[in-house]
Amino acid sequence: MPTVVLNPGHNGGNATHTAEINRQVPAGFGAYKACDTTGTNTDAGYPEHAFTFDVSLRVRSILRAHGVRVVMTRYDDTGVGPCVDERAAIGNASNVVAVVSIHADGAPSAGHGFHVNQDSRTPDGATQATVAKSDRLGHAIHDALVASSGLVPSTYIGQNGYYYRSDLAGLNLARRPATFLELGNMRNSGDAAQLSSASGREQIARAVAAGILAYLNG
Ligand code: ZN
């Protein structure tokens, strides 16, 4: 049975534990970053940490129904962290076939849509074969999001829903196939309406799960 790691961004206790989450931890390529951050929220106050946790639970239940073993980097929405390097270590376990980080963005309100972040460098300890699998994983989820998530490829960042970057610890530390999703812009009124509704999150979760399953079956 394949094991997929779902990494819901941030955590509900982060905002009240500033010292813990500001601790500097290894972020790959010799750089250091804060342990974790609070994340963003909609203008009405729906927090990103709640969104990422809810969507991850929904994705998990769909994957489980298809015989996939799912490990989460956190199992509640009231704790602190874990730090980005600890999250990456969970994803680097030898039996893991895919690591999917789930976030939503807090960008200027005029922009909307999702983007799939991919590492623009080869992470330390990762092989070219792993990088190719990360690319395939990101593309599979991208295509499923286009087909059925209700979100469009980002109008404000990257190209056609892809953004290649080198500053995300979760990707820089990954030795397993990994991708990092920004599932809409919480500061955009249209995206916020979908992200704040259970049915909107279910639609997004079904698309993410469909993409992961397409990758696993490809
Ligand atoms: Zn985030």
PDB file of C-alpha atoms and ligand atoms in Angstrom:
ATOM      1  CA  MET A   1       0.000   0.000   0.000  1.00  0.00           C
ATOM      2  CA  PRO A   2       1.581   3.336  -1.001  1.00  0.00           C
ATOM      3  CA  THR A   3       2.078   5.987   1.689  1.00  0.00           C
ATOM      4  CA  VAL A   4       1.258   9.635   0.928  1.00  0.00           C
ATOM      5  CA  VAL A   5       2.187  12.439   3.327  1.00  0.00           C
ATOM      6  CA  LEU A   6      -0.251  15.361   3.563  1.00  0.00           C
ATOM      7  CA  ASN A   7       1.256  18.509   5.067  1.00  0.00           C
ATOM      8  CA  PRO A   8      -1.410  21.030   6.146  1.00  0.00           C
ATOM      9  CA  GLY A   9       0.265  24.427   6.414  1.00  0.00           C
ATOM     10  CA  HIS A  10       0.624  26.318   9.736  1.00  0.00           C
ATOM     11  CA  ASN A  11      -1.308  25.435  12.938  1.00  0.00           C
ATOM     12  CA  GLY A  12      -3.970  26.972  15.156  1.00  0.00           C
ATOM     13  CA  GLY A  13      -1.637  27.553  18.112  1.00  0.00           C
ATOM     14  CA  ASN A  14       1.096  29.301  16.161  1.00  0.00           C
ATOM     15  CA  ALA A  15      -0.238  32.851  16.646  1.00  0.00           C
ATOM     16  CA  THR A  16       0.012  32.620  20.438  1.00  0.00           C
ATOM     17  CA  HIS A  17       3.452  30.931  20.451  1.00  0.00           C
ATOM     18  CA  THR A  18       5.603  33.533  18.750  1.00  0.00           C
ATOM     19  CA  ALA A  19       8.922  32.524  20.294  1.00  0.00           C
ATOM     20  CA  GLU A  20       8.501  28.859  19.353  1.00  0.00           C
ATOM     21  CA  ILE A  21       7.516  29.498  15.754  1.00  0.00           C
ATOM     22  CA  ASN A  22      10.178  32.176  15.204  1.00  0.00           C
ATOM     23  CA  ARG A  23      12.989  29.815  16.182  1.00  0.00           C
ATOM     24  CA  GLN A  24      15.378  29.474  13.229  1.00  0.00           C
ATOM     25  CA  VAL A  25      15.588  25.986  11.713  1.00  0.00           C
ATOM     26  CA  PRO A  26      17.403  24.514   8.686  1.00  0.00           C
ATOM     27  CA  ALA A  27      15.538  25.282   5.471  1.00  0.00           C
ATOM     28  CA  GLY A  28      17.808  23.552   2.942  1.00  0.00           C
ATOM     29  CA  PHE A  29      20.831  24.647   0.911  1.00  0.00           C
ATOM     30  CA  GLY A  30      22.448  25.976   4.115  1.00  0.00           C
ATOM     31  CA  ALA A  31      19.701  28.543   4.731  1.00  0.00           C
ATOM     32  CA  TYR A  32      17.661  29.011   7.900  1.00  0.00           C
ATOM     33  CA  LYS A  33      14.022  30.059   8.265  1.00  0.00           C
ATOM     34  CA  ALA A  34      11.465  30.495  11.033  1.00  0.00           C
ATOM     35  CA  CYS A  35      10.161  27.193  12.435  1.00  0.00           C
ATOM     36  CA  ASP A  36       6.682  28.009  11.128  1.00  0.00           C
ATOM     37  CA  THR A  37       4.408  30.985  10.468  1.00  0.00           C
ATOM     38  CA  THR A  38       0.838  31.887  11.353  1.00  0.00           C
ATOM     39  CA  GLY A  39      -0.431  31.853   7.766  1.00  0.00           C
ATOM     40  CA  THR A  40      -3.021  34.205   6.332  1.00  0.00           C
ATOM     41  CA  ASN A  41      -6.806  34.519   6.566  1.00  0.00           C
ATOM     42  CA  THR A  42      -9.788  35.825   4.634  1.00  0.00           C
ATOM     43  CA  ASP A  43     -10.979  39.387   5.212  1.00  0.00           C
ATOM     44  CA  ALA A  44     -13.822  37.874   7.264  1.00  0.00           C
ATOM     45  CA  GLY A  45     -11.277  36.090   9.484  1.00  0.00           C
ATOM     46  CA  TYR A  46     -11.375  32.485   8.273  1.00  0.00           C
ATOM     47  CA  PRO A  47      -7.807  31.315   8.937  1.00  0.00           C
ATOM     48  CA  GLU A  48      -5.524  29.520   6.520  1.00  0.00           C
ATOM     49  CA  HIS A  49      -4.547  26.928   9.169  1.00  0.00           C
ATOM     50  CA  ALA A  50      -8.197  25.856   9.477  1.00  0.00           C
ATOM     51  CA  PHE A  51      -8.560  25.700   5.696  1.00  0.00           C
ATOM     52  CA  THR A  52      -5.421  23.617   5.187  1.00  0.00           C
ATOM     53  CA  PHE A  53      -6.382  21.193   7.945  1.00  0.00           C
ATOM     54  CA  ASP A  54      -9.957  20.757   6.718  1.00  0.00           C
ATOM     55  CA  VAL A  55      -8.906  20.208   3.102  1.00  0.00           C
ATOM     56  CA  SER A  56      -6.218  17.732   4.193  1.00  0.00           C
ATOM     57  CA  LEU A  57      -8.758  15.676   6.172  1.00  0.00           C
ATOM     58  CA  ARG A  58     -11.036  15.621   3.142  1.00  0.00           C
ATOM     59  CA  VAL A  59      -8.202  14.535   0.840  1.00  0.00           C
ATOM     60  CA  ARG A  60      -7.171  11.874   3.359  1.00  0.00           C
ATOM     61  CA  SER A  61     -10.619  10.302   3.471  1.00  0.00           C
ATOM     62  CA  ILE A  62     -10.788  10.080  -0.321  1.00  0.00           C
ATOM     63  CA  LEU A  63      -7.298   8.587  -0.594  1.00  0.00           C
ATOM     64  CA  ARG A  64      -8.041   6.049   2.151  1.00  0.00           C
ATOM     65  CA  ALA A  65     -11.146   4.951   0.280  1.00  0.00           C
ATOM     66  CA  HIS A  66      -8.800   4.156  -2.622  1.00  0.00           C
ATOM     67  CA  GLY A  67      -6.460   2.056  -0.491  1.00  0.00           C
ATOM     68  CA  VAL A  68      -3.794   4.703   0.044  1.00  0.00           C
ATOM     69  CA  ARG A  69      -2.090   4.969   3.447  1.00  0.00           C
ATOM     70  CA  VAL A  70      -1.972   8.609   4.564  1.00  0.00           C
ATOM     71  CA  VAL A  71       0.381  10.171   7.102  1.00  0.00           C
ATOM     72  CA  MET A  72      -0.289  13.749   8.235  1.00  0.00           C
ATOM     73  CA  THR A  73       2.362  16.149   9.522  1.00  0.00           C
ATOM     74  CA  ARG A  74      -0.139  17.306  12.157  1.00  0.00           C
ATOM     75  CA  TYR A  75      -3.295  15.637  13.497  1.00  0.00           C
ATOM     76  CA  ASP A  76      -5.139  18.586  15.043  1.00  0.00           C
ATOM     77  CA  ASP A  77      -5.579  22.302  14.378  1.00  0.00           C
ATOM     78  CA  THR A  78      -4.855  23.592  17.874  1.00  0.00           C
ATOM     79  CA  GLY A  79      -1.151  22.814  18.298  1.00  0.00           C
ATOM     80  CA  VAL A  80       2.084  24.634  17.477  1.00  0.00           C
ATOM     81  CA  GLY A  81       4.151  23.798  14.391  1.00  0.00           C
ATOM     82  CA  PRO A  82       5.665  21.309  13.736  1.00  0.00           C
ATOM     83  CA  CYS A  83       8.636  23.226  12.360  1.00  0.00           C
ATOM     84  CA  VAL A  84       9.178  23.140   8.616  1.00  0.00           C
ATOM     85  CA  ASP A  85      12.257  20.909   8.965  1.00  0.00           C
ATOM     86  CA  GLU A  86      10.311  18.423  11.105  1.00  0.00           C
ATOM     87  CA  ARG A  87       7.514  18.387   8.543  1.00  0.00           C
ATOM     88  CA  ALA A  88      10.056  17.687   5.819  1.00  0.00           C
ATOM     89  CA  ALA A  89      11.588  14.847   7.855  1.00  0.00           C
ATOM     90  CA  ILE A  90       8.174  13.173   8.088  1.00  0.00           C
ATOM     91  CA  GLY A  91       7.933  13.349   4.298  1.00  0.00           C
ATOM     92  CA  ASN A  92      11.411  11.916   3.840  1.00  0.00           C
ATOM     93  CA  ALA A  93      10.551   8.535   5.377  1.00  0.00           C
ATOM     94  CA  SER A  94      11.672   5.751   3.050  1.00  0.00           C
ATOM     95  CA  ASN A  95       8.193   4.365   2.334  1.00  0.00           C
ATOM     96  CA  VAL A  96       6.692   7.690   1.203  1.00  0.00           C
ATOM     97  CA  VAL A  97       5.778   7.977  -2.484  1.00  0.00           C
ATOM     98  CA  ALA A  98       4.421  11.543  -2.489  1.00  0.00           C
ATOM     99  CA  VAL A  99       4.425  14.601  -0.198  1.00  0.00           C
ATOM    100  CA  VAL A 100       1.738  17.224  -0.738  1.00  0.00           C
ATOM    101  CA  SER A 101       1.884  20.521   1.176  1.00  0.00           C
ATOM    102  CA  ILE A 102      -1.471  22.303   1.336  1.00  0.00           C
ATOM    103  CA  HIS A 103      -1.767  26.074   1.723  1.00  0.00           C
ATOM    104  CA  ALA A 104      -3.779  29.075   0.567  1.00  0.00           C
ATOM    105  CA  ASP A 105      -2.239  32.390  -0.308  1.00  0.00           C
ATOM    106  CA  GLY A 106      -2.607  35.892   1.126  1.00  0.00           C
ATOM    107  CA  ALA A 107      -1.879  37.976  -1.965  1.00  0.00           C
ATOM    108  CA  PRO A 108      -3.284  41.344  -3.107  1.00  0.00           C
ATOM    109  CA  SER A 109      -7.052  41.063  -3.496  1.00  0.00           C
ATOM    110  CA  ALA A 110      -7.266  41.592  -7.257  1.00  0.00           C
ATOM    111  CA  GLY A 111      -5.511  38.285  -8.040  1.00  0.00           C
ATOM    112  CA  HIS A 112      -7.132  34.893  -7.735  1.00  0.00           C
ATOM    113  CA  GLY A 113      -6.648  31.224  -8.494  1.00  0.00           C
ATOM    114  CA  PHE A 114      -4.317  28.385  -7.453  1.00  0.00           C
ATOM    115  CA  HIS A 115      -0.651  27.770  -8.096  1.00  0.00           C
ATOM    116  CA  VAL A 116       1.558  24.698  -7.808  1.00  0.00           C
ATOM    117  CA  ASN A 117       4.989  25.498  -6.373  1.00  0.00           C
ATOM    118  CA  GLN A 118       7.856  23.381  -7.650  1.00  0.00           C
ATOM    119  CA  ASP A 119      11.497  23.587  -6.586  1.00  0.00           C
ATOM    120  CA  SER A 120      13.713  25.357  -9.113  1.00  0.00           C
ATOM    121  CA  ARG A 121      16.752  23.499  -7.736  1.00  0.00           C
ATOM    122  CA  THR A 122      17.507  19.853  -7.004  1.00  0.00           C
ATOM    123  CA  PRO A 123      17.183  19.450  -3.229  1.00  0.00           C
ATOM    124  CA  ASP A 124      20.198  18.134  -1.299  1.00  0.00           C
ATOM    125  CA  GLY A 125      20.031  14.355  -1.224  1.00  0.00           C
ATOM    126  CA  ALA A 126      17.351  14.122  -3.911  1.00  0.00           C
ATOM    127  CA  THR A 127      18.036  12.382  -7.204  1.00  0.00           C
ATOM    128  CA  GLN A 128      17.113  13.527 -10.694  1.00  0.00           C
ATOM    129  CA  ALA A 129      14.567  10.709 -10.721  1.00  0.00           C
ATOM    130  CA  THR A 130      12.953  12.198  -7.609  1.00  0.00           C
ATOM    131  CA  VAL A 131      12.856  15.639  -9.213  1.00  0.00           C
ATOM    132  CA  ALA A 132      11.159  14.172 -12.265  1.00  0.00           C
ATOM    133  CA  LYS A 133       8.583  12.489 -10.029  1.00  0.00           C
ATOM    134  CA  SER A 134       7.956  15.759  -8.179  1.00  0.00           C
ATOM    135  CA  ASP A 135       7.319  17.370 -11.530  1.00  0.00           C
ATOM    136  CA  ARG A 136       4.889  14.601 -12.514  1.00  0.00           C
ATOM    137  CA  LEU A 137       3.112  14.872  -9.150  1.00  0.00           C
ATOM    138  CA  GLY A 138       2.741  18.643  -9.503  1.00  0.00           C
ATOM    139  CA  HIS A 139       1.463  18.349 -13.046  1.00  0.00           C
ATOM    140  CA  ALA A 140      -1.070  15.650 -12.139  1.00  0.00           C
ATOM    141  CA  ILE A 141      -2.534  17.771  -9.344  1.00  0.00           C
ATOM    142  CA  HIS A 142      -2.416  20.918 -11.510  1.00  0.00           C
ATOM    143  CA  ASP A 143      -4.404  19.215 -14.244  1.00  0.00           C
ATOM    144  CA  ALA A 144      -6.983  17.911 -11.784  1.00  0.00           C
ATOM    145  CA  LEU A 145      -7.336  21.369 -10.237  1.00  0.00           C
ATOM    146  CA  VAL A 146      -7.902  22.877 -13.680  1.00  0.00           C
ATOM    147  CA  ALA A 147     -10.472  20.210 -14.500  1.00  0.00           C
ATOM    148  CA  SER A 148     -12.634  20.266 -11.396  1.00  0.00           C
ATOM    149  CA  SER A 149     -11.528  22.385  -8.421  1.00  0.00           C
ATOM    150  CA  GLY A 150     -13.530  25.491  -9.269  1.00  0.00           C
ATOM    151  CA  LEU A 151     -10.285  27.496  -9.007  1.00  0.00           C
ATOM    152  CA  VAL A 152      -8.484  28.821 -12.067  1.00  0.00           C
ATOM    153  CA  PRO A 153      -4.697  28.880 -12.574  1.00  0.00           C
ATOM    154  CA  SER A 154      -3.326  31.910 -10.760  1.00  0.00           C
ATOM    155  CA  THR A 155      -3.898  35.278 -12.397  1.00  0.00           C
ATOM    156  CA  TYR A 156      -1.189  36.954 -10.279  1.00  0.00           C
ATOM    157  CA  ILE A 157       1.867  34.712  -9.889  1.00  0.00           C
ATOM    158  CA  GLY A 158       3.876  32.200 -11.906  1.00  0.00           C
ATOM    159  CA  GLN A 159       2.782  30.915 -15.294  1.00  0.00           C
ATOM    160  CA  ASN A 160      -0.406  28.996 -16.000  1.00  0.00           C
ATOM    161  CA  GLY A 161      -0.681  27.813 -12.403  1.00  0.00           C
ATOM    162  CA  TYR A 162       2.985  26.825 -11.951  1.00  0.00           C
ATOM    163  CA  TYR A 163       5.561  28.736  -9.932  1.00  0.00           C
ATOM    164  CA  TYR A 164       9.178  27.575  -9.798  1.00  0.00           C
ATOM    165  CA  ARG A 165      10.988  28.905  -6.722  1.00  0.00           C
ATOM    166  CA  SER A 166      13.852  28.103  -4.380  1.00  0.00           C
ATOM    167  CA  ASP A 167      12.774  29.496  -1.007  1.00  0.00           C
ATOM    168  CA  LEU A 168      10.343  26.897   0.345  1.00  0.00           C
ATOM    169  CA  ALA A 169      11.887  24.700   3.045  1.00  0.00           C
ATOM    170  CA  GLY A 170       9.336  21.957   2.421  1.00  0.00           C
ATOM    171  CA  LEU A 171      10.587  21.582  -1.144  1.00  0.00           C
ATOM    172  CA  ASN A 172      14.258  22.355  -0.492  1.00  0.00           C
ATOM    173  CA  LEU A 173      14.487  19.622   2.155  1.00  0.00           C
ATOM    174  CA  ALA A 174      12.441  17.031   0.236  1.00  0.00           C
ATOM    175  CA  ARG A 175      14.104  13.770  -0.730  1.00  0.00           C
ATOM    176  CA  ARG A 176      10.814  12.244  -1.849  1.00  0.00           C
ATOM    177  CA  PRO A 177       8.525  13.421  -4.672  1.00  0.00           C
ATOM    178  CA  ALA A 178       6.985  16.614  -3.325  1.00  0.00           C
ATOM    179  CA  THR A 179       4.788  19.501  -4.339  1.00  0.00           C
ATOM    180  CA  PHE A 180       3.487  22.600  -2.523  1.00  0.00           C
ATOM    181  CA  LEU A 181       0.002  23.847  -3.352  1.00  0.00           C
ATOM    182  CA  GLU A 182      -1.429  27.334  -2.888  1.00  0.00           C
ATOM    183  CA  LEU A 183      -5.146  26.607  -3.238  1.00  0.00           C
ATOM    184  CA  GLY A 184      -6.525  30.047  -3.953  1.00  0.00           C
ATOM    185  CA  ASN A 185      -6.014  33.563  -2.639  1.00  0.00           C
ATOM    186  CA  MET A 186      -7.773  34.109   0.695  1.00  0.00           C
ATOM    187  CA  ARG A 187      -7.677  37.890   0.177  1.00  0.00           C
ATOM    188  CA  ASN A 188      -9.670  37.675  -3.058  1.00  0.00           C
ATOM    189  CA  SER A 189     -13.427  37.851  -2.490  1.00  0.00           C
ATOM    190  CA  GLY A 190     -14.324  35.158  -5.024  1.00  0.00           C
ATOM    191  CA  ASP A 191     -11.712  32.660  -3.853  1.00  0.00           C
ATOM    192  CA  ALA A 192     -12.498  33.479  -0.211  1.00  0.00           C
ATOM    193  CA  ALA A 193     -16.159  32.615  -0.757  1.00  0.00           C
ATOM    194  CA  GLN A 194     -15.219  29.164  -2.073  1.00  0.00           C
ATOM    195  CA  LEU A 195     -12.503  28.509   0.520  1.00  0.00           C
ATOM    196  CA  SER A 196     -14.832  29.505   3.378  1.00  0.00           C
ATOM    197  CA  SER A 197     -17.583  27.060   2.404  1.00  0.00           C
ATOM    198  CA  ALA A 198     -17.546  23.352   3.187  1.00  0.00           C
ATOM    199  CA  SER A 199     -18.832  22.473  -0.269  1.00  0.00           C
ATOM    200  CA  GLY A 200     -16.147  24.657  -1.846  1.00  0.00           C
ATOM    201  CA  ARG A 201     -13.440  22.911   0.164  1.00  0.00           C
ATOM    202  CA  GLU A 202     -14.857  19.506  -0.726  1.00  0.00           C
ATOM    203  CA  GLN A 203     -14.665  20.409  -4.413  1.00  0.00           C
ATOM    204  CA  ILE A 204     -11.029  21.447  -4.023  1.00  0.00           C
ATOM    205  CA  ALA A 205     -10.177  18.350  -1.953  1.00  0.00           C
ATOM    206  CA  ARG A 206     -11.711  16.033  -4.561  1.00  0.00           C
ATOM    207  CA  ALA A 207      -9.565  17.621  -7.246  1.00  0.00           C
ATOM    208  CA  VAL A 208      -6.383  17.357  -5.161  1.00  0.00           C
ATOM    209  CA  ALA A 209      -7.143  13.717  -4.369  1.00  0.00           C
ATOM    210  CA  ALA A 210      -7.893  12.977  -8.018  1.00  0.00           C
ATOM    211  CA  GLY A 211      -4.527  14.438  -8.968  1.00  0.00           C
ATOM    212  CA  ILE A 212      -2.679  12.382  -6.363  1.00  0.00           C
ATOM    213  CA  LEU A 213      -4.475   9.218  -7.495  1.00  0.00           C
ATOM    214  CA  ALA A 214      -3.644   9.978 -11.138  1.00  0.00           C
ATOM    215  CA  TYR A 215       0.006  10.312 -10.127  1.00  0.00           C
ATOM    216  CA  LEU A 216      -0.045   7.054  -8.145  1.00  0.00           C
ATOM    217  CA  ASN A 217      -1.705   5.196 -11.018  1.00  0.00           C
ATOM    218  CA  GLY A 218       0.465   6.772 -13.746  1.00  0.00           C
TER     219      GLY A 218
HETATM  220 ZN    ZN B   1       0.584  29.012   4.025  1.00  0.00          ZN
END
